CSV table of C-alpha atoms in Angstrom, one decimal:
chain,number,residue,atom,x,y,z
A,1,GLU,CA,17.2,28.1,82.1
A,2,VAL,CA,18.7,31.2,83.6
A,3,GLN,CA,20.2,33.6,81.1
A,4,LEU,CA,21.6,37.1,81.2
A,5,VAL,CA,22.4,39.1,78.0
A,6,GLU,CA,24.2,42.4,78.2
A,7,SER,CA,24.1,45.1,75.5
A,8,GLY,CA,24.9,48.7,75.0
A,9,GLY,CA,28.6,48.8,75.2
A,10,GLY,CA,30.8,50.6,72.7
A,11,LEU,CA,33.2,53.5,72.2
A,12,VAL,CA,32.5,56.7,74.0
A,13,GLN,CA,34.5,59.9,74.5
A,14,PRO,CA,35.7,61.0,77.9
A,15,GLY,CA,32.9,62.9,79.7
A,16,GLY,CA,30.3,61.1,77.7
A,17,SER,CA,27.4,58.8,78.7
A,18,LEU,CA,26.3,55.3,78.0
A,19,ARG,CA,23.5,53.0,79.2
A,20,LEU,CA,24.1,49.3,79.5
A,21,SER,CA,21.2,46.8,79.5
A,22,CYS,CA,21.0,43.3,80.9
A,23,ALA,CA,18.0,41.2,79.7
A,24,ALA,CA,17.2,38.4,82.0
A,25,SER,CA,15.3,35.2,81.4
A,26,GLY,CA,14.5,32.2,83.5
A,27,PHE,CA,14.0,34.2,86.7
A,28,THR,CA,12.5,37.5,87.8
A,29,VAL,CA,14.9,40.4,88.1
A,30,SER,CA,12.8,42.3,90.7
A,31,SER,CA,12.7,39.3,93.1
A,32,ASN,CA,16.5,39.1,93.2
A,33,TYR,CA,19.5,41.2,94.1
A,34,MET,CA,21.3,42.2,90.8
A,35,SER,CA,24.8,43.5,90.3
A,36,TRP,CA,27.2,44.9,87.8
A,37,VAL,CA,30.8,43.8,87.9
A,38,ARG,CA,33.5,45.1,85.5
A,39,GLN,CA,36.9,44.0,84.4
A,40,ALA,CA,39.4,46.3,82.8
A,41,PRO,CA,41.5,44.8,80.0
A,42,GLY,CA,44.1,42.4,81.5
A,43,LYS,CA,43.0,43.2,85.0
A,44,GLY,CA,40.9,41.7,87.8
A,45,LEU,CA,37.2,41.9,88.7
A,46,GLU,CA,35.8,45.0,90.3
A,47,TRP,CA,32.4,45.2,91.9
A,48,VAL,CA,30.5,48.2,90.6
A,49,SER,CA,26.9,48.3,91.9
A,50,VAL,CA,23.9,46.4,93.3
A,51,ILE,CA,20.2,46.8,93.4
A,52,TYR,CA,18.3,45.0,96.0
A,53,SER,CA,14.9,43.3,95.5
A,54,GLY,CA,13.5,46.1,97.6
A,55,GLY,CA,15.0,48.8,95.4
A,56,SER,CA,17.9,49.9,97.6
A,57,THR,CA,21.1,50.7,95.6
A,58,TYR,CA,24.8,50.7,96.5
A,59,TYR,CA,27.9,51.7,94.5
A,60,ALA,CA,31.6,51.4,94.5
A,61,ASP,CA,33.3,54.6,95.5
A,62,SER,CA,35.0,54.7,92.1
A,63,VAL,CA,31.6,55.2,90.3
A,64,LYS,CA,29.4,56.8,93.0
A,65,GLY,CA,27.7,59.9,91.8
A,66,ARG,CA,28.4,59.0,88.1
A,67,PHE,CA,26.7,55.6,87.6
A,68,THR,CA,23.0,54.7,88.3
A,69,ILE,CA,21.7,51.2,88.5
A,70,SER,CA,18.0,50.6,87.8
A,71,ARG,CA,15.6,47.9,86.5
A,72,ASP,CA,12.5,47.7,84.4
A,73,ASN,CA,10.2,45.1,85.9
A,74,SER,CA,8.0,44.9,82.9
A,75,LYS,CA,11.0,44.1,80.7
A,76,ASN,CA,12.8,42.0,83.3
A,77,THR,CA,15.8,44.0,82.5
A,78,LEU,CA,18.6,45.6,84.5
A,79,TYR,CA,20.3,48.8,83.5
A,80,LEU,CA,23.5,50.8,84.3
A,81,GLN,CA,23.5,54.4,83.3
A,82,MET,CA,27.0,55.7,83.1
A,83,ASN,CA,27.7,59.4,83.0
A,84,SER,CA,30.9,61.5,83.1
A,85,LEU,CA,32.9,58.5,81.8
A,86,ARG,CA,36.6,58.4,82.2
A,87,ALA,CA,39.4,56.4,80.6
A,88,GLU,CA,39.6,54.2,83.7
A,89,ASP,CA,36.0,53.1,83.2
A,90,THR,CA,37.2,51.1,80.1
A,91,ALA,CA,36.2,47.5,80.9
A,92,VAL,CA,34.1,44.6,80.1
A,93,TYR,CA,30.9,45.1,82.1
A,94,TYR,CA,29.1,42.0,83.4
A,95,CYS,CA,25.7,41.8,85.0
A,96,ALA,CA,25.2,39.1,87.6
A,97,ARG,CA,22.5,37.7,89.8
A,98,VAL,CA,23.4,37.8,93.5
A,99,ILE,CA,22.8,35.0,95.9
A,100,ALA,CA,22.2,37.5,98.6
A,101,PRO,CA,24.5,38.3,100.0
A,102,SER,CA,27.0,35.5,99.5
A,103,GLY,CA,28.0,35.7,95.9
A,104,PHE,CA,27.1,35.9,92.2
A,105,ASP,CA,25.7,32.8,90.8
A,106,TYR,CA,24.8,33.7,87.2
A,107,TRP,CA,26.7,36.0,84.9
A,108,GLY,CA,26.2,37.4,81.5
A,109,GLN,CA,28.7,37.2,78.7
A,110,GLY,CA,29.8,40.9,79.2
A,111,THR,CA,29.7,44.0,77.1
A,112,LEU,CA,32.9,46.1,76.3
A,113,VAL,CA,32.9,49.8,77.1
A,114,THR,CA,35.8,51.8,75.7
A,115,VAL,CA,36.3,55.4,76.9
A,116,SER,CA,38.7,57.1,74.5
A,117,SER,CA,39.0,60.2,72.4
B,1,GLN,CA,37.0,49.5,99.5
B,2,SER,CA,40.5,48.0,99.1
B,3,ALA,CA,40.8,44.8,97.1
B,4,LEU,CA,41.2,41.5,99.0
B,5,THR,CA,44.8,40.2,98.8
B,6,GLN,CA,45.5,37.0,96.7
B,7,PRO,CA,48.8,35.6,95.5
B,8,ALA,CA,49.4,36.6,91.9
B,9,SER,CA,50.1,33.0,90.8
B,10,VAL,CA,50.2,29.4,92.0
B,11,SER,CA,51.1,26.3,90.2
B,12,GLY,CA,50.9,22.5,90.6
B,13,SER,CA,51.3,19.3,88.8
B,14,PRO,CA,48.3,17.1,87.7
B,15,GLY,CA,47.0,15.1,90.6
B,16,GLN,CA,48.4,17.4,93.2
B,17,SER,CA,46.6,19.8,95.5
B,18,ILE,CA,46.9,23.6,95.7
B,19,THR,CA,45.6,26.3,98.0
B,20,ILE,CA,44.8,29.9,97.1
B,21,SER,CA,44.6,32.4,100.0
B,22,CYS,CA,42.4,35.5,100.2
B,23,THR,CA,43.1,38.0,102.9
B,24,GLY,CA,40.8,40.8,103.9
B,25,THR,CA,39.8,42.6,107.1
B,26,SER,CA,37.3,42.3,109.9
B,27,SER,CA,35.0,44.5,107.8
B,28,ASP,CA,34.7,41.9,105.0
B,29,VAL,CA,36.2,38.4,105.1
B,30,GLY,CA,36.6,38.2,108.9
B,31,GLY,CA,33.2,39.7,109.6
B,32,TYR,CA,30.9,37.6,107.5
B,33,ASN,CA,30.7,34.0,106.2
B,34,TYR,CA,29.9,35.5,102.8
B,35,VAL,CA,33.1,34.6,100.9
B,36,SER,CA,32.8,33.3,97.4
B,37,TRP,CA,35.2,32.0,94.8
B,38,TYR,CA,35.1,32.3,91.0
B,39,GLN,CA,36.9,30.5,88.2
B,40,GLN,CA,37.5,32.5,84.9
B,41,HIS,CA,39.0,31.0,81.8
B,42,PRO,CA,40.4,33.5,79.2
B,43,GLY,CA,37.7,35.4,77.3
B,44,LYS,CA,34.9,33.8,79.4
B,45,ALA,CA,32.6,35.1,82.2
B,46,PRO,CA,33.5,34.1,85.7
B,47,LYS,CA,31.9,31.0,87.2
B,48,LEU,CA,30.9,30.6,90.8
B,49,MET,CA,32.8,27.7,92.4
B,50,ILE,CA,32.2,28.3,96.2
B,51,TYR,CA,29.8,30.4,98.1
B,52,GLU,CA,29.3,31.1,101.8
B,53,VAL,CA,32.9,30.1,102.5
B,54,SER,CA,32.6,26.4,101.8
B,55,ASN,CA,29.4,25.6,99.8
B,56,ARG,CA,29.6,24.3,96.3
B,57,PRO,CA,26.9,25.1,93.7
B,58,SER,CA,25.3,22.1,92.0
B,59,GLY,CA,27.5,20.8,89.2
B,60,VAL,CA,30.8,22.0,90.7
B,61,SER,CA,33.3,19.2,91.3
B,62,ASN,CA,33.9,18.2,94.9
B,63,ARG,CA,37.7,18.6,94.2
B,64,PHE,CA,37.0,22.3,95.0
B,65,SER,CA,36.7,23.2,98.7
B,66,GLY,CA,36.7,26.4,100.7
B,67,SER,CA,37.5,27.4,104.3
B,68,LYS,CA,38.1,30.5,106.4
B,69,SER,CA,40.1,31.4,109.5
B,70,GLY,CA,39.9,34.9,110.8
B,71,ASN,CA,40.4,37.4,108.0
B,72,THR,CA,41.8,34.9,105.5
B,73,ALA,CA,39.8,32.6,103.3
B,74,SER,CA,41.2,29.7,101.2
B,75,LEU,CA,40.3,27.8,98.1
B,76,THR,CA,41.7,24.3,97.8
B,77,ILE,CA,41.7,22.3,94.6
B,78,SER,CA,42.6,18.7,94.9
B,79,GLY,CA,43.5,16.2,92.2
B,80,LEU,CA,44.6,19.0,89.8
B,81,GLN,CA,43.5,18.6,86.2
B,82,ALA,CA,44.6,20.5,83.1
B,83,GLU,CA,41.1,22.1,82.8
B,84,ASP,CA,41.6,23.7,86.2
B,85,GLU,CA,44.1,26.1,84.7
B,86,ALA,CA,42.4,29.5,84.9
B,87,ASP,CA,42.3,32.7,87.0
B,88,TYR,CA,40.6,32.5,90.4
B,89,TYR,CA,39.0,35.3,92.3
B,90,CYS,CA,37.7,35.6,95.8
B,91,SER,CA,35.0,37.9,96.8
B,92,SER,CA,33.4,39.0,100.1
B,93,TYR,CA,30.4,41.0,101.2
B,94,THR,CA,31.4,44.0,103.3
B,95,SER,CA,30.1,46.0,106.2
B,96,SER,CA,29.2,48.8,103.8
B,97,SER,CA,26.6,46.6,102.0
B,98,THR,CA,28.9,46.3,99.1
B,99,TRP,CA,31.1,43.6,97.7
B,100,VAL,CA,34.9,43.4,97.1
B,101,PHE,CA,37.0,41.1,95.0
B,102,GLY,CA,40.5,39.9,95.3
B,103,GLY,CA,43.1,40.8,92.7
B,104,GLY,CA,43.0,37.3,91.2
B,105,THR,CA,45.3,34.3,91.1
B,106,LYS,CA,46.6,32.7,88.0
B,107,LEU,CA,46.7,28.9,88.4
B,108,THR,CA,49.1,27.1,86.1
B,109,VAL,CA,48.9,23.3,85.8
B,110,LEU,CA,52.4,22.1,85.0
């Protein structure tokens, strides 16, 4: 059974950093495209980043230069390193497997990141 | 990376059909057959309902169908049921090797 479990969310001050993790089971992270998608409170979905099976990475303009997506093949885990956090980064962050490139077929339960002083 | 355009809300009575539109540009919806649709109930993660414009994942009811014409994709739900009440989002792959979502549509079953 495919399962994605995010962790690492919490309260952080503006300008701070946080690393999110997404532990996968039932499939191999490194053989798939994997993405992060976020949802601000009461708002819609926003695509954040993707890592291809070959290792290429892409980012939304809103996070480019501040966020880094990566994976640990030995742990079958996806990460999102978030630096220089802003209030507008406050959201539930979901990791998702990509049916490349047509959509996101499995999603985690999400982890809440709150950026506030 | 502008969001795709969806109506904020649609409604229908049980048994009726509704259609939700999703308008983009030739750099996303119009340029690729990589449009997908998601259903999200309050407090839950999104669920894939349609991928590659019109394909249904295993387990998704055939009451859900998708189509595309030019820069606009559509999701149709036939035989509306109470459990269909949710938020619906479209998404498309883009020419920048990124993805973009629509703003979301709240479906109310009257």
